C-alpha positions in Angstrom: -16.2 -14.7 0.4 -13.2 -13.5 2.2 -14.2 -11.1 5.0 -12.7 -7.8 4.5 -12.4 -5.0 7.2 -14.7 -2.1 6.7 -11.9 0.5 6.8 -8.2 -0.3 6.0 -6.7 2.9 7.4 -3.3 4.2 8.5 -1.3 7.5 8.6 2.3 8.3 8.3 3.3 10.8 11.0 6.9 11.9 11.2 8.0 14.6 13.7 10.9 15.1 16.1 10.4 14.7 19.9 12.2 16.2 22.7 13.5 13.2 24.6 15.6 15.0 27.2 12.9 17.4 28.4 9.5 15.8 27.7 7.7 18.8 29.4 9.6 21.4 27.4 7.1 23.8 25.8 9.6 25.7 23.5 7.9 24.1 20.5 4.2 24.8 19.7 1.8 22.1 21.0 -1.7 21.8 19.4 -4.5 20.2 21.5 -6.9 17.6 20.3 -10.1 17.1 22.4 -10.8 13.5 23.2 -14.4 13.9 22.3 -13.6 15.4 18.9 -14.1 13.7 15.5 -10.3 14.0 14.9 -9.4 12.1 18.1 -11.9 9.4 17.2 -10.5 9.0 13.7 -6.9 8.9 15.1 -7.9 6.1 17.5 -9.8 4.2 14.8 -7.0 4.3 12.3 -4.5 3.3 14.9 -6.6 0.3 15.8 -7.1 -0.6 12.2 -3.4 -0.2 11.4 -2.6 -2.7 14.2 -5.2 -5.2 13.0 -4.2 -5.1 9.3 -0.9 -5.8 7.6 -1.8 -3.9 4.5 0.0 -0.5 4.2 -2.5 2.0 2.8 -2.9 5.8 2.7 -0.5 6.9 5.5 1.4 5.1 8.3 2.7 6.1 11.7 6.5 6.1 12.2 7.7 6.0 15.8 8.9 7.3 18.3 7.1 10.6 19.0 5.8 12.5 22.0 2.2 12.7 23.0 1.2 15.3 25.7 -1.7 14.6 28.0 -3.8 17.4 29.6 -6.2 17.4 32.5 -9.6 19.0 32.4 -8.1 22.3 33.5 -5.8 22.5 30.4 -2.6 21.6 32.2 -0.1 19.1 31.0 0.0 16.1 33.3 2.3 13.9 31.3 4.5 13.7 28.2 4.9 10.2 26.9 7.3 8.9 24.3 5.4 6.2 22.3 7.5 3.7 20.4 5.0 1.6 18.6 1.4 1.4 17.7 0.1 -0.7 20.6 1.6 1.8 23.0 -0.2 4.7 21.2 -3.5 2.8 21.3 -3.1 2.2 25.0 -2.3 5.9 25.6 -5.4 7.0 23.6 -7.6 4.5 25.6 -6.4 6.1 28.8 -7.7 9.5 27.9 -11.1 10.3 29.3 -14.0 12.2 27.6 -13.1 15.5 29.2 -9.3 15.4 28.5 -7.2 16.5 25.6 -3.9 15.3 24.0 -1.3 17.5 22.4 1.0 17.0 19.4 3.5 19.3 17.7 3.2 20.5 14.1 4.3 20.4 11.3 3.8 16.7 10.6 5.3 15.3 7.4 3.4 12.5 5.8 4.0 10.1 2.9 0.9 9.0 0.9 0.4 5.5 -0.6 1.7 6.8 -3.9 4.9 8.0 -2.4 4.2 11.7 -2.4 5.3 13.7 0.7 2.9 16.1 2.3 3.3 18.5 5.2 0.5 18.9 7.7 0.5 22.1 9.7 -2.4 21.9 12.1 -5.4 20.0 13.3 -7.6 21.1 10.3 -5.0 19.8 7.8 -4.6 16.6 9.8 -8.4 16.1 9.9 -8.6 16.6 6.1 -5.8 14.2 5.4 -7.4 11.5 7.6 -10.8 12.0 6.1 -9.4 11.9 2.6 -7.8 8.6 3.5 -11.0 7.3 5.0 -12.9 8.3 1.8 -10.3 6.5 -0.4 -10.5 3.3 1.7 -14.3 3.2 1.7 -14.2 3.6 -2.2 -11.5 0.9 -2.4 -13.6 -1.4 -0.1 -16.7 -0.8 -2.1 -14.9 -1.6 -5.4 -13.4 -4.7 -3.9 -16.9 -6.0 -3.0 -18.4 -5.2 -6.3 -15.5 -6.6 -8.4 -15.3 -9.9 -6.5 -14.9 -12.7 -9.1 -17.7 -15.2 -9.6 -20.1 -13.0 -7.8 -23.3 -11.4 -9.1 -25.5 -8.9 -7.3 -29.2 -9.7 -6.9 -31.5 -6.7 -6.7 -34.2 -6.5 -4.0 -36.5 -3.5 -3.8 -37.2 -1.9 -0.4 -40.2 0.0 -1.8 -43.4 -1.2 -3.6 -41.5 -1.3 -6.9 -40.8 -5.0 -7.5 -40.0 -4.8 -11.2 -36.3 -5.5 -10.8 -36.5 -8.1 -8.0 -35.4 -10.9 -10.4 -32.7 -8.8 -12.1 -28.9 -9.1 -11.6 -25.9 -6.9 -11.9 -22.3 -8.0 -12.6 -19.5 -5.5 -12.0 -16.1 -5.9 -13.7 -12.9 -4.4 -12.4 -12.4 -2.2 -15.5 -15.5 0.0 -14.6 -17.8 -1.9 -16.9 -20.5 -4.6 -16.2 -23.7 -6.2 -17.3 -27.2 -5.6 -16.1 -29.5 -8.6 -16.6 -33.3 -8.0 -16.7 -36.0 -10.5 -18.0 -33.7 -12.2 -20.5 -32.0 -9.0 -21.8 -28.5 -7.9 -21.1 -27.4 -4.3 -21.0 -23.8 -3.2 -21.1 -23.1 -1.0 -18.2 -20.4 1.4 -16.9 -20.1 2.3 -13.2 -17.9 4.2 -10.8 -17.9 4.7 -7.0 -17.0 8.1 -5.6 -17.5 10.4 -2.7 -19.7 13.5 -2.9 -19.9 15.7 0.2 -18.8 12.9 2.5 -21.4 10.5 1.0 -20.5 7.3 -0.9 -22.2 7.2 -4.4 -22.3 4.5 -7.1 -22.9 6.1 -10.5 -24.5 3.5 -12.8 -25.0 4.0 -16.6 -26.7 1.5 -18.9 -26.1 1.9 -22.6 -29.1 2.7 -24.8 -32.4 4.6 -24.3 -34.5 1.7 -23.0 -36.9 2.1 -20.1 -34.6 -0.1 -18.0 -31.7 2.4 -18.7 -33.9 5.3 -17.7 -34.8 3.6 -14.4 -31.1 2.9 -13.5 -29.0 5.7 -15.0 -28.5 7.7 -11.8 -25.9 8.7 -9.4 -27.1 6.4 -6.6 -26.4 7.3 -2.9 -24.8 4.1 -1.5 -24.3 2.7 2.0 -22.4 -0.5 2.7 -24.5 -2.6 5.0 -22.1 -5.5 5.3 -19.7 -7.6 3.2 -22.6 -9.0 1.2 -25.1 -6.1 1.0 -25.0 -2.5 -0.3 -28.0 -0.2 -0.1 -28.6 2.2 -3.0 -31.2 4.9 -3.3 -32.3 7.6 -5.6 -35.4 9.8 -5.3 -38.1 7.4 -4.1 -36.3 4.2 -5.2 -34.5 2.2 -2.6 -32.8 -1.1 -3.3 -30.6 -3.6 -1.5 -28.1 -5.3 -3.8 -26.9 -8.6 -2.3 -23.9 -10.6 -3.6 -24.2 -14.2 -4.6 -20.7 -15.7 -4.6 -21.7 -19.4 -4.5 -21.1 -19.8 -8.2 -18.7 -22.5 -9.3 -18.7 -21.4 -13.0 -20.0 -18.7 -15.2 -23.1 -20.6 -16.3 -24.3 -20.4 -12.8 -25.7 -17.1 -13.9 -25.8 -18.0 -17.6 -23.0 -15.8 -18.8 -20.1 -16.9 -20.9 -17.0 -14.7 -21.4 -14.5 -15.0 -24.2 -11.5 -12.9 -25.1 -12.4 -10.2 -27.6 -10.8 -9.9 -31.0 -9.0 -6.7 -32.1 -12.2 -4.7 -32.4 -13.0 -5.4 -28.7 -16.6 -6.1 -29.5 -16.6 -9.7 -30.9 -15.3 -13.1 -29.8 -15.5 -16.7 -30.9 -17.8 -18.9 -28.8 -17.7 -22.7 -29.1 -21.1 -23.8 -27.7 -20.0 -27.4 -27.5 -17.7 -26.3 -24.7 -20.6 -25.0 -22.7 -22.9 -28.0 -22.9 -21.5 -29.8 -19.8 -21.6 -26.5 -17.8 -25.3 -25.8 -18.7 -26.5 -29.4 -18.0 -24.5 -29.5 -14.7 -27.4 -27.8 -13.1 -29.8 -30.6 -13.9 -30.2 -33.9 -12.0 -28.2 -36.8 -13.4 -31.4 -38.6 -14.5 -32.5 -35.5 -16.4 -29.5 -35.3 -18.7 -29.2 -38.9 -19.9 -31.0 -38.2 -23.2 -30.7 -34.4 -23.3 -30.0 -32.5 -26.5 -29.1 -28.8 -26.6 -29.7 -26.4 -29.5 -28.7 -22.7 -29.7 -30.7 -19.9 -31.4 -30.4 -16.1 -31.8 -34.0 -15.3 -30.9 -36.9 -16.8 -29.0 -39.1 -17.4 -32.1 -36.4 -19.5 -33.7 -36.0 -21.4 -30.4 -39.7 -22.1 -30.1 -40.0 -23.3 -33.7 -36.5 -24.9 -33.9 -35.5 -22.9 -36.9 -32.0 -21.6 -37.9 -30.0 -23.6 -35.3 -26.6 -22.1 -34.7 -23.4 -24.0 -35.3 -22.0 -25.2 -32.0 -18.3 -25.4 -33.0 -17.8 -21.7 -33.5 -20.1 -18.6 -33.3 -19.2 -14.9 -33.5 -21.5 -12.6 -31.5 -23.4 -9.9 -33.4 -23.6 -7.4 -30.5 -21.8 -7.2 -27.1 -23.2 -8.5 -24.9 -25.6 -10.8 -26.7 -28.5 -13.0 -25.4 -28.6 -16.5 -26.9 -31.6 -18.8 -26.5 -30.9 -22.5 -25.6 -33.4 -25.2 -26.1 -32.9 -28.2 -23.9 -34.8 -31.2 -25.2 -35.3 -34.7 -23.8 -34.9 -36.9 -26.9 -37.1 -39.7 -25.4 -40.1 -37.7 -24.0 -39.5 -34.7 -26.4 -40.1 -32.4 -23.5 -38.2 -29.2 -23.9 -37.5 -25.9 -22.2 -35.8 -22.7 -23.3 -33.3 -20.8 -21.3 -31.1 -17.8 -22.0 -27.4 -17.4 -21.8 -25.4 -14.2 -22.3 -22.3 -13.9 -24.4 -19.8 -11.2 -23.4 -16.6 -10.4 -25.2 -14.1 -9.0 -22.8 -10.6 -7.6 -23.3 -7.8 -10.0 -22.4 -4.1 -9.4 -22.0 -2.1 -10.8 -24.9 -0.2 -13.1 -22.6 -3.4 -14.6 -21.0 
């Protein structure tokens, strides 16, 4: 999976500098301590803006003046910075007991094109933190929505019930929760609550599985492949598996939904090669696949489904596949999930 930076941050700062008299104090200067959270965030977003070409949140526009103070509160230098690397170099020069100064108001343009006016350190801090929150949410969503990736669940407590379960998140805020052969339609959203990332998960229905997972989970991004979620006494790692060449790698087949957005037409004949591709070549020479709506029919080989066109009864729907060796008559039953998803008319 393509590595993504943890925070894609930038800020648009536009204010007028006094180029002729850099030590002129006729305009108000506001100090920022170099050991403050605001200074740290300014430095981080400047570094990130330099490392990333994506323009998000807010972006610096140069030139502007930065005033440097000594530990006695006296201005030692006023520097006109002309581009981002100069600003980073200047921030790196400041020691832990120094301060820098800038002049307000600062006008900013958000990613959506709206203009905002920042009139002090508090407002600047809030604007940067809001940008950071937005980018963490966007980063979280990007991870969860990665195509051909599913999320394996691993408990970090004694509860191992869901260690073989999977979650698949779609970019429209829906998804599928797979557990012991059943599939549960899911909705989800990531959000910030009091400076903490959350992932709100909701499984449809009133099953015990839904009761165990329908929570506003506190989330922490461990790395590009792992997210920690916790609620009450439950703590899970969900880890992405993106080494899937096709949907049947995790036994799910998607087709475009019809007008009612709940049903689609599935041609099982089109899935046979995909399903058997996970077997060794010598195992598929005499293989025969049959499809059934429930496990009892699959075991007794009753009510075989037509393979040239099947319309699902619910969405998503679990279908049982019997794979039989026509020579030895050995067979096994696996499950696939049918999911009808909305598609653009031009797709």
